[in-house]
Amino acid sequence: MLTLHQDDVLLACHASDWRDALDQAAASLAEAGRATPAYRQGLHDREAQSSTYLGNAIAIPHGTPASRDQVLETGVRVLQFPDGVEWHDGNRVHVLVTIAAQSDEHLDILRALTHVLDREGVAQRLANAGTRAEVIAELSKAPVVAKVDIDTLCLNFPAKDRFELALAGAARLRQAGCVNAEFVAAIVEQEPVALGQGLWLASSAQGVATPALSLATPEAAFAGPKGQVNGVFCLAAQGEAHLGLLERIAELLDSGDGETLADADAATVLARLAGESASAETARVRVLNAHGLHARPAKQLVQVARNQGMPVKVRLLEGSAETVSAASLTKVIGLGARRGQTLVFSAEGEGAAAAVQALVEAVRGGLGEKVSPLDERSEAEEYRPAPRELEPLAADTAHPAVPAAPGLAIGSVFVMRTPRFEYPERARDLDGSRGGDAPVQKTRLSHALQAAAEQLEALIRRAQGGEVAEILSMHEEMLDDPELRESAHEGIDEGLSAEAAWWRGVDTAARAQEMLADRLLAERAADLRDVGRRVLGILCGVELPTPPESPYILVMDDIGPSDVARLDTAKVRGLLTARGGATSHSAILARALGIPAVVGAGERIMTLDNGTELILDGERGRVIPAPSRERRERAELRLKEHEARQKAAYAARFDEGRTRDGHRVEVAANLGNTAHAADAVEYGAEGVGLLRTEFVFMAHADAPNLDTQIAEYREAIDALDGRPLVARTLDVGGDKPLPYWPLPQEDNPFLGLRGIRLALTRPEILETQLRALLTAAGDKPLRIMLPMVKDVAEFRAAKIIVDRLQQEIQAPDVQLGVMIEVPSCALLAPSLAEEVDFFSIGTNDLTQYTLAIDRGHPELSAQSDGLHPAVLRLIQMTVDAAHAKGKWVGVCGELASDAQAVPVLVGLGVDELSVSLRQVPMVKARLREIDLVEARHQAELALGQATAEAVREALEAL
């Protein structure tokens, strides 16, 4: 993007007319080495096409596309004319922002300048500016934008009075990063003011970082002691930036739409606050112009709006929730609408429907520019070099990769390759029976949707219930989504083929889903695309790959958790992927299902032919295609020995976890479902080392109340029969969002609001959960651990709540600890050990944050290995600090079940290993194979290496 610099400002210029001013601007660009003298003609040609006057005494001359060859270096020159220059359209100009652009960088400056055009007195201040810095400051002064969007809304909140609603709104603003605790405290101390129509207002200017507006509505409107309560606005005031928000509220009340907010959804609330009346006619259209709504198409749009004979408003669906007049050029340009974004037009009164439709048709027509239909696939693709020829994997050779789930598998491979769908974008380019106008394309799509639904019905019947059937049923519901169908119909009306229109709708919906949060919602995006491909295959006549009926080893480029959940464990003997890492959620699920898995094997595995025999070693992390008879026989012998070890381990599952020389190491189970606590005991778990309580919350459409949580936790505690339960408090955010707790969109949610820092923004939810845990525990052993703690301050904030609750609730055997997931927490372990009762090391996130590798990254996740010496040193620091204060340390990450890592962790002094329940017997068996002296030797050996690869090689050589 172009930026303005003081060296590019020329003060006190004088020109006889606008042509002379352009000539001076061109000469200035040439003198600065930005353009040749011939660029002058481009400036004049552009002015002849359309005036570059923006408003408030500012013009932005720039050349035509044909003159870009005369640009030597992209740049800007700002010329100030104190006396002003009469422009050819009758306006008076004091400042020329003249641009030499080799592409379309000038559009960014144009969008930025539109925000200064409405400021009172700008023209005079630009004319009188005596220094370059004053000119730059005036042109660059960005407005403070007040925030009101889906992140600031708190709808259907279970509140009993307007004070709770005000506090809920304040907490939502804090969660969105707009205010701090000082603001929340100020809201608590005041009484909301009645606005009328059941709406109330609480506001403060204390602790405000960004002016913002929240609306909290109750689950059901109620009559309070001072009047009806339909909702409470919570306003974060700052300077004059929030005044526009108050104006929006006033307009809402003037229109009589206040009562409609009581049971409105987020989209409706934002539309009302944007200035769209409940009685208004509205219509949406996507911008097709290559460079969005810059000056030329914006002028066309404004002209169409002025011709309607009534006020028409427009807002950018993806922008701030504010409508502007469609008849104002500066306002329309200021929207900053880009290609692919959606404009929402609204008008009221007789003829309103025709007016908004006229604007929609104008946008679809290109607003005077040649436009092409949106094709998200091609526009999202970046340039990639021609694919290189992949060398096939050598037969009867061990190929190293990343061990993801232990076990050995021998069988034929089934390579799941995503089929390539080829189809024209435009319906007119279809041939044969697929061709035809819009009604034909809509009929084709309807038939394809019906056929896809029939396919899914057959698969659901075959699944005979269970998780697979649930996922397929969700796919069936997605097919019935009216928004997907309407989006596809819009594309067909624009001239797209049924294939292109359908995939555009699916891909757009999936992209929107991915943007809301991270991993869990991204998995739903994968489901959307899965459904989309099924329909697309029917439209294109392409059959999706079908796994064989006989057992097989599944080979894929990558696999998501929802894909793993759909695996038929009776047929899938093993899993091999080209990408992924050992701590990815897919690998975790594979371990939980007991499927041997190797990941991060590289794209060459995709050259394997279906039916190729393969040996997959999930413990050593290697695969051997087309093994020789001798190698296969050895593998079969190992498989028999492995199965015998599993049987022996299962038979001894109730023995205590001890090393060969009697050193005690507890082996517990990781659980996500409280109903599986009895299964953990049956597998020999000596307790639960990690109960992921967020799954209790994910299982409900609304936040579970106190009684529901008590019942869920008590089920697990009773099943453990006196064994300890380590419960992690609610850990959402990052990859685990909740539908009823919407989170603000973050560039990197794993480094944003999650874990304890998120829970502390909603202390009422955290307190309810802690109360439920303590009540459910009674006199049974309960260990509560706080996730994503970065320092002692966050621990203390939660401990205050626990201490207060323990004065009310009799629960004598309770410990409070923290998870070591953030490197800062490990580095501060000595100070934390003074106050906590225990540490539990979450090696999955600790590895991710220490190595700066997203464990779901398609290329890098294979390098995310918990045996990296940097991670091991943090574990050592934690153990040493804890033991110095008599505190215990557990490991609840996937490293705890890694056969190579178990001796290292024991050698480092870890007191407890918590693994998936199926792994409990084998981890106990692994402990019985080593003694403490040997384990300490392996730990020292690992700490002395430079890389994770070197650690594994050194351990393998022992």
mmCIF file of C-alpha atoms in Angstrom, residues 199-470:
data_model
loop_
_atom_site.group_PDB
_atom_site.id
_atom_site.type_symbol
_atom_site.label_atom_id
_atom_site.label_comp_id
_atom_site.label_asym_id
_atom_site.label_seq_id
_atom_site.Cartn_x
_atom_site.Cartn_y
_atom_site.Cartn_z
ATOM 1 C CA LEU A 199 -34.679 -0.957 26.152
ATOM 2 C CA TRP A 200 -32.191 0.328 28.759
ATOM 3 C CA LEU A 201 -28.762 1.923 28.637
ATOM 4 C CA ALA A 202 -25.682 1.592 30.851
ATOM 5 C CA SER A 203 -22.557 3.488 29.847
ATOM 6 C CA SER A 204 -19.133 4.571 31.042
ATOM 7 C CA ALA A 205 -16.015 6.235 29.688
ATOM 8 C CA GLN A 206 -13.720 4.581 32.243
ATOM 9 C CA GLY A 207 -11.363 1.852 31.056
ATOM 10 C CA VAL A 208 -12.310 2.220 27.382
ATOM 11 C CA ALA A 209 -9.766 1.202 24.744
ATOM 12 C CA THR A 210 -12.172 1.274 21.792
ATOM 13 C CA PRO A 211 -15.614 2.898 21.751
ATOM 14 C CA ALA A 212 -18.179 0.146 21.343
ATOM 15 C CA LEU A 213 -21.788 -0.837 21.885
ATOM 16 C CA SER A 214 -23.104 -4.105 23.242
ATOM 17 C CA LEU A 215 -26.697 -5.270 23.395
ATOM 18 C CA ALA A 216 -27.650 -7.951 25.902
ATOM 19 C CA THR A 217 -31.107 -9.471 25.542
ATOM 20 C CA PRO A 218 -32.741 -11.947 27.944
ATOM 21 C CA GLU A 219 -33.852 -15.470 27.069
ATOM 22 C CA ALA A 220 -37.387 -14.138 27.324
ATOM 23 C CA ALA A 221 -38.474 -10.536 27.739
ATOM 24 C CA PHE A 222 -39.727 -9.827 31.252
ATOM 25 C CA ALA A 223 -41.392 -7.121 33.292
ATOM 26 C CA GLY A 224 -39.059 -5.652 35.882
ATOM 27 C CA PRO A 225 -39.936 -3.470 38.885
ATOM 28 C CA LYS A 226 -39.326 -0.337 36.793
ATOM 29 C CA GLY A 227 -40.693 -1.487 33.476
ATOM 30 C CA GLN A 228 -40.455 -3.949 30.606
ATOM 31 C CA VAL A 229 -36.989 -5.334 29.839
ATOM 32 C CA ASN A 230 -36.361 -6.345 26.226
ATOM 33 C CA GLY A 231 -32.645 -5.622 26.301
ATOM 34 C CA VAL A 232 -29.873 -3.492 27.796
ATOM 35 C CA PHE A 233 -27.372 -1.503 25.749
ATOM 36 C CA CYS A 234 -23.905 -1.225 27.238
ATOM 37 C CA LEU A 235 -21.987 1.711 25.771
ATOM 38 C CA ALA A 236 -18.222 2.219 25.985
ATOM 39 C CA ALA A 237 -17.881 5.965 25.457
ATOM 40 C CA GLN A 238 -14.753 7.723 24.230
ATOM 41 C CA GLY A 239 -14.442 11.319 23.095
ATOM 42 C CA GLU A 240 -16.962 11.947 20.327
ATOM 43 C CA ALA A 241 -16.469 8.577 18.607
ATOM 44 C CA HIS A 242 -19.440 6.988 20.393
ATOM 45 C CA LEU A 243 -21.903 9.734 19.470
ATOM 46 C CA GLY A 244 -22.758 7.957 16.256
ATOM 47 C CA LEU A 245 -23.752 4.902 18.298
ATOM 48 C CA LEU A 246 -26.163 7.017 20.369
ATOM 49 C CA GLU A 247 -27.605 8.426 17.156
ATOM 50 C CA ARG A 248 -28.215 4.899 15.899
ATOM 51 C CA ILE A 249 -30.070 4.007 19.104
ATOM 52 C CA ALA A 250 -32.148 7.193 18.819
ATOM 53 C CA GLU A 251 -33.048 6.411 15.194
ATOM 54 C CA LEU A 252 -34.004 2.888 16.209
ATOM 55 C CA LEU A 253 -36.373 4.204 18.881
ATOM 56 C CA ASP A 254 -37.771 6.893 16.568
ATOM 57 C CA SER A 255 -38.696 4.206 14.047
ATOM 58 C CA GLY A 256 -40.494 2.213 16.751
ATOM 59 C CA ASP A 257 -38.348 -0.872 16.147
ATOM 60 C CA GLY A 258 -37.030 -1.182 19.717
ATOM 61 C CA GLU A 259 -39.427 -3.940 20.726
ATOM 62 C CA THR A 260 -38.404 -6.060 17.723
ATOM 63 C CA LEU A 261 -34.984 -6.633 19.312
ATOM 64 C CA ALA A 262 -36.363 -8.769 22.143
ATOM 65 C CA ASP A 263 -36.191 -12.055 20.233
ATOM 66 C CA ALA A 264 -34.153 -10.995 17.203
ATOM 67 C CA ASP A 265 -31.128 -12.881 15.955
ATOM 68 C CA ALA A 266 -27.701 -11.262 15.540
ATOM 69 C CA ALA A 267 -28.174 -10.406 11.861
ATOM 70 C CA THR A 268 -31.476 -8.655 12.558
ATOM 71 C CA VAL A 269 -30.093 -6.711 15.521
ATOM 72 C CA LEU A 270 -27.140 -5.473 13.477
ATOM 73 C CA ALA A 271 -29.454 -4.527 10.616
ATOM 74 C CA ARG A 272 -31.638 -2.459 12.951
ATOM 75 C CA LEU A 273 -28.627 -0.761 14.528
ATOM 76 C CA ALA A 274 -27.292 -0.103 11.039
ATOM 77 C CA GLY A 275 -30.386 1.950 10.323
ATOM 78 C CA GLU A 276 -32.470 -0.605 8.412
ATOM 79 C CA SER A 277 -36.076 -0.326 9.539
ATOM 80 C CA ALA A 278 -38.112 -3.456 10.122
ATOM 81 C CA SER A 279 -40.469 -2.193 7.395
ATOM 82 C CA ALA A 280 -37.718 -1.463 4.872
ATOM 83 C CA GLU A 281 -37.285 -3.325 1.606
ATOM 84 C CA THR A 282 -33.765 -4.770 1.478
ATOM 85 C CA ALA A 283 -31.682 -6.585 -1.113
ATOM 86 C CA ARG A 284 -28.151 -7.914 -1.226
ATOM 87 C CA VAL A 285 -25.674 -8.104 -4.070
ATOM 88 C CA ARG A 286 -22.006 -8.991 -4.318
ATOM 89 C CA VAL A 287 -19.513 -6.611 -5.886
ATOM 90 C CA LEU A 288 -18.130 -7.988 -9.157
ATOM 91 C CA ASN A 289 -15.747 -5.148 -10.075
ATOM 92 C CA ALA A 290 -12.129 -6.226 -10.126
ATOM 93 C CA HIS A 291 -11.003 -3.325 -7.928
ATOM 94 C CA GLY A 292 -14.135 -2.920 -5.887
ATOM 95 C CA LEU A 293 -16.110 0.307 -5.531
ATOM 96 C CA HIS A 294 -13.448 2.842 -6.430
ATOM 97 C CA ALA A 295 -14.317 6.259 -7.802
ATOM 98 C CA ARG A 296 -15.640 5.411 -11.283
ATOM 99 C CA PRO A 297 -18.087 2.608 -10.425
ATOM 100 C CA ALA A 298 -19.019 4.415 -7.201
ATOM 101 C CA LYS A 299 -20.086 7.456 -9.231
ATOM 102 C CA GLN A 300 -22.244 5.237 -11.429
ATOM 103 C CA LEU A 301 -23.875 3.714 -8.356
ATOM 104 C CA VAL A 302 -24.520 7.108 -6.817
ATOM 105 C CA GLN A 303 -26.139 8.309 -10.042
ATOM 106 C CA VAL A 304 -28.471 5.291 -10.113
ATOM 107 C CA ALA A 305 -29.374 5.936 -6.466
ATOM 108 C CA ARG A 306 -30.150 9.609 -7.158
ATOM 109 C CA ASN A 307 -32.401 8.611 -10.040
ATOM 110 C CA GLN A 308 -34.691 6.572 -7.775
ATOM 111 C CA GLY A 309 -36.527 9.564 -6.383
ATOM 112 C CA MET A 310 -36.302 8.299 -2.797
ATOM 113 C CA PRO A 311 -33.599 7.867 -0.160
ATOM 114 C CA VAL A 312 -31.750 4.586 -0.549
ATOM 115 C CA LYS A 313 -29.275 3.391 2.055
ATOM 116 C CA VAL A 314 -26.397 0.967 1.638
ATOM 117 C CA ARG A 315 -24.055 -0.836 4.002
ATOM 118 C CA LEU A 316 -21.209 -3.288 3.619
ATOM 119 C CA LEU A 317 -22.207 -6.605 5.124
ATOM 120 C CA GLU A 318 -18.585 -7.444 5.958
ATOM 121 C CA GLY A 319 -17.848 -3.967 7.338
ATOM 122 C CA SER A 320 -19.060 -1.922 10.292
ATOM 123 C CA ALA A 321 -22.778 -2.130 10.945
ATOM 124 C CA GLU A 322 -23.608 1.347 9.587
ATOM 125 C CA THR A 323 -25.742 2.354 6.634
ATOM 126 C CA VAL A 324 -24.834 5.356 4.521
ATOM 127 C CA SER A 325 -26.662 7.221 1.816
ATOM 128 C CA ALA A 326 -26.268 5.512 -1.541
ATOM 129 C CA ALA A 327 -26.506 8.991 -3.091
ATOM 130 C CA SER A 328 -23.303 10.211 -1.389
ATOM 131 C CA LEU A 329 -20.150 9.575 -3.387
ATOM 132 C CA THR A 330 -17.770 10.016 -0.485
ATOM 133 C CA LYS A 331 -19.882 7.761 1.730
ATOM 134 C CA VAL A 332 -20.075 5.022 -0.895
ATOM 135 C CA ILE A 333 -16.351 5.150 -1.592
ATOM 136 C CA GLY A 334 -15.728 5.181 2.157
ATOM 137 C CA LEU A 335 -17.367 1.766 2.473
ATOM 138 C CA GLY A 336 -14.192 0.348 0.932
ATOM 139 C CA ALA A 337 -16.164 -2.439 -0.763
ATOM 140 C CA ARG A 338 -13.924 -4.947 -2.519
ATOM 141 C CA ARG A 339 -14.652 -7.595 -5.100
ATOM 142 C CA GLY A 340 -16.632 -10.446 -3.631
ATOM 143 C CA GLN A 341 -17.986 -8.444 -0.687
ATOM 144 C CA THR A 342 -21.722 -7.897 -0.224
ATOM 145 C CA LEU A 343 -23.651 -4.622 -0.372
ATOM 146 C CA VAL A 344 -27.019 -4.397 1.414
ATOM 147 C CA PHE A 345 -29.426 -1.815 -0.006
ATOM 148 C CA SER A 346 -32.537 -0.647 1.860
ATOM 149 C CA ALA A 347 -35.376 1.780 1.184
ATOM 150 C CA GLU A 348 -38.834 2.505 2.537
ATOM 151 C CA GLY A 349 -42.106 3.612 1.013
ATOM 152 C CA GLU A 350 -43.908 3.093 -2.243
ATOM 153 C CA GLY A 351 -41.551 1.885 -4.939
ATOM 154 C CA ALA A 352 -38.872 0.851 -2.444
ATOM 155 C CA ALA A 353 -38.630 -2.684 -3.786
ATOM 156 C CA ALA A 354 -38.085 -1.424 -7.323
ATOM 157 C CA ALA A 355 -35.509 1.092 -6.118
ATOM 158 C CA VAL A 356 -33.311 -1.406 -4.302
ATOM 159 C CA GLN A 357 -33.662 -3.858 -7.181
ATOM 160 C CA ALA A 358 -32.484 -1.182 -9.618
ATOM 161 C CA LEU A 359 -29.328 -0.727 -7.550
ATOM 162 C CA VAL A 360 -28.794 -4.487 -7.342
ATOM 163 C CA GLU A 361 -29.056 -4.797 -11.120
ATOM 164 C CA ALA A 362 -26.673 -1.866 -11.571
ATOM 165 C CA VAL A 363 -24.054 -3.562 -9.401
ATOM 166 C CA ARG A 364 -24.533 -6.869 -11.196
ATOM 167 C CA GLY A 365 -24.084 -5.019 -14.486
ATOM 168 C CA GLY A 366 -20.662 -3.758 -13.468
ATOM 169 C CA LEU A 367 -21.404 -0.032 -12.965
ATOM 170 C CA GLY A 368 -19.812 0.920 -16.245
ATOM 171 C CA GLU A 369 -16.968 -1.580 -16.035
ATOM 172 C CA LYS A 370 -16.545 -4.971 -17.638
ATOM 173 C CA VAL A 371 -16.950 -7.575 -14.899
ATOM 174 C CA SER A 372 -16.715 -11.334 -14.611
ATOM 175 C CA PRO A 373 -18.572 -13.748 -12.307
ATOM 176 C CA LEU A 374 -16.980 -14.567 -9.012
ATOM 177 C CA ASP A 375 -14.947 -17.753 -9.004
ATOM 178 C CA GLU A 376 -13.617 -18.208 -5.495
ATOM 179 C CA ARG A 377 -11.582 -21.190 -6.541
ATOM 180 C CA SER A 378 -9.461 -19.392 -9.101
ATOM 181 C CA GLU A 379 -9.327 -16.118 -7.172
ATOM 182 C CA ALA A 380 -8.149 -17.859 -4.006
ATOM 183 C CA GLU A 381 -5.446 -19.782 -5.762
ATOM 184 C CA GLU A 382 -1.989 -18.302 -5.648
ATOM 185 C CA TYR A 383 0.572 -18.964 -8.312
ATOM 186 C CA ARG A 384 2.114 -22.362 -7.933
ATOM 187 C CA PRO A 385 4.938 -23.799 -10.006
ATOM 188 C CA ALA A 386 4.129 -26.687 -12.282
ATOM 189 C CA PRO A 387 3.852 -29.861 -10.229
ATOM 190 C CA ARG A 388 7.013 -31.885 -10.282
ATOM 191 C CA GLU A 389 7.050 -35.568 -11.068
ATOM 192 C CA LEU A 390 6.937 -37.479 -7.792
ATOM 193 C CA GLU A 391 9.313 -40.368 -7.417
ATOM 194 C CA PRO A 392 7.442 -43.516 -6.302
ATOM 195 C CA LEU A 393 8.346 -45.051 -2.957
ATOM 196 C CA ALA A 394 10.954 -47.759 -3.288
ATOM 197 C CA ALA A 395 9.603 -51.260 -2.688
ATOM 198 C CA ASP A 396 10.694 -53.322 0.310
ATOM 199 C CA THR A 397 12.344 -50.248 1.875
ATOM 200 C CA ALA A 398 11.595 -48.611 5.201
ATOM 201 C CA HIS A 399 10.500 -44.990 4.733
ATOM 202 C CA PRO A 400 10.653 -42.900 7.936
ATOM 203 C CA ALA A 401 7.791 -40.625 9.020
ATOM 204 C CA VAL A 402 6.127 -39.497 12.250
ATOM 205 C CA PRO A 403 4.677 -42.096 14.644
ATOM 206 C CA ALA A 404 1.166 -40.935 15.505
ATOM 207 C CA ALA A 405 -0.682 -43.893 17.025
ATOM 208 C CA PRO A 406 1.057 -47.071 18.241
ATOM 209 C CA GLY A 407 0.531 -50.444 16.678
ATOM 210 C CA LEU A 408 1.552 -52.463 13.656
ATOM 211 C CA ALA A 409 -0.613 -52.971 10.573
ATOM 212 C CA ILE A 410 -0.137 -55.151 7.499
ATOM 213 C CA GLY A 411 -2.509 -54.937 4.561
ATOM 214 C CA SER A 412 -3.426 -53.535 1.154
ATOM 215 C CA VAL A 413 -3.634 -49.785 0.785
ATOM 216 C CA PHE A 414 -6.598 -47.751 -0.340
ATOM 217 C CA VAL A 415 -5.424 -44.335 -1.523
ATOM 218 C CA MET A 416 -8.131 -41.739 -1.029
ATOM 219 C CA ARG A 417 -7.544 -39.191 -3.812
ATOM 220 C CA THR A 418 -9.816 -36.177 -4.110
ATOM 221 C CA PRO A 419 -11.354 -36.360 -7.587
ATOM 222 C CA ARG A 420 -10.907 -33.470 -9.998
ATOM 223 C CA PHE A 421 -14.124 -31.823 -11.078
ATOM 224 C CA GLU A 422 -13.998 -30.076 -14.444
ATOM 225 C CA TYR A 423 -16.810 -27.841 -15.594
ATOM 226 C CA PRO A 424 -17.279 -24.461 -17.287
ATOM 227 C CA GLU A 425 -18.090 -21.432 -15.189
ATOM 228 C CA ARG A 426 -20.831 -20.144 -17.477
ATOM 229 C CA ALA A 427 -24.034 -22.051 -18.154
ATOM 230 C CA ARG A 428 -23.865 -21.108 -21.820
ATOM 231 C CA ASP A 429 -20.633 -23.100 -22.169
ATOM 232 C CA LEU A 430 -22.193 -26.376 -20.987
ATOM 233 C CA ASP A 431 -22.867 -28.915 -23.684
ATOM 234 C CA GLY A 432 -25.419 -31.673 -24.210
ATOM 235 C CA SER A 433 -28.075 -32.363 -21.600
ATOM 236 C CA ARG A 434 -26.261 -30.225 -19.006
ATOM 237 C CA GLY A 435 -26.707 -27.030 -21.019
ATOM 238 C CA GLY A 436 -29.585 -24.606 -20.714
ATOM 239 C CA ASP A 437 -30.779 -21.396 -19.108
ATOM 240 C CA ALA A 438 -31.244 -20.616 -15.425
ATOM 241 C CA PRO A 439 -34.389 -22.758 -14.883
ATOM 242 C CA VAL A 440 -32.595 -25.762 -16.382
ATOM 243 C CA GLN A 441 -29.582 -25.226 -14.127
ATOM 244 C CA LYS A 442 -31.786 -24.920 -11.042
ATOM 245 C CA THR A 443 -33.552 -28.158 -11.971
ATOM 246 C CA ARG A 444 -30.210 -29.935 -12.412
ATOM 247 C CA LEU A 445 -29.112 -28.702 -9.005
ATOM 248 C CA SER A 446 -32.371 -29.816 -7.384
ATOM 249 C CA HIS A 447 -31.994 -33.321 -8.836
ATOM 250 C CA ALA A 448 -28.381 -33.514 -7.655
ATOM 251 C CA LEU A 449 -29.347 -32.455 -4.130
ATOM 252 C CA GLN A 450 -32.052 -35.112 -4.038
ATOM 253 C CA ALA A 451 -29.641 -37.793 -5.269
ATOM 254 C CA ALA A 452 -27.063 -36.760 -2.660
ATOM 255 C CA ALA A 453 -29.704 -36.979 0.078
ATOM 256 C CA GLU A 454 -30.598 -40.506 -1.056
ATOM 257 C CA GLN A 455 -26.910 -41.492 -0.956
ATOM 258 C CA LEU A 456 -26.574 -40.187 2.580
ATOM 259 C CA GLU A 457 -29.756 -41.958 3.684
ATOM 260 C CA ALA A 458 -28.313 -45.249 2.447
ATOM 261 C CA LEU A 459 -25.023 -44.611 4.268
ATOM 262 C CA ILE A 460 -26.873 -43.746 7.489
ATOM 263 C CA ARG A 461 -28.840 -46.970 7.344
ATOM 264 C CA ARG A 462 -25.628 -48.918 6.747
ATOM 265 C CA ALA A 463 -23.906 -47.174 9.695
ATOM 266 C CA GLN A 464 -26.630 -48.425 12.077
ATOM 267 C CA GLY A 465 -26.330 -45.597 14.565
ATOM 268 C CA GLY A 466 -23.287 -44.325 16.444
ATOM 269 C CA GLU A 467 -21.037 -41.346 15.790
ATOM 270 C CA VAL A 468 -20.665 -42.059 12.071
ATOM 271 C CA ALA A 469 -24.432 -41.955 11.600
ATOM 272 C CA GLU A 470 -24.583 -38.666 13.551
#
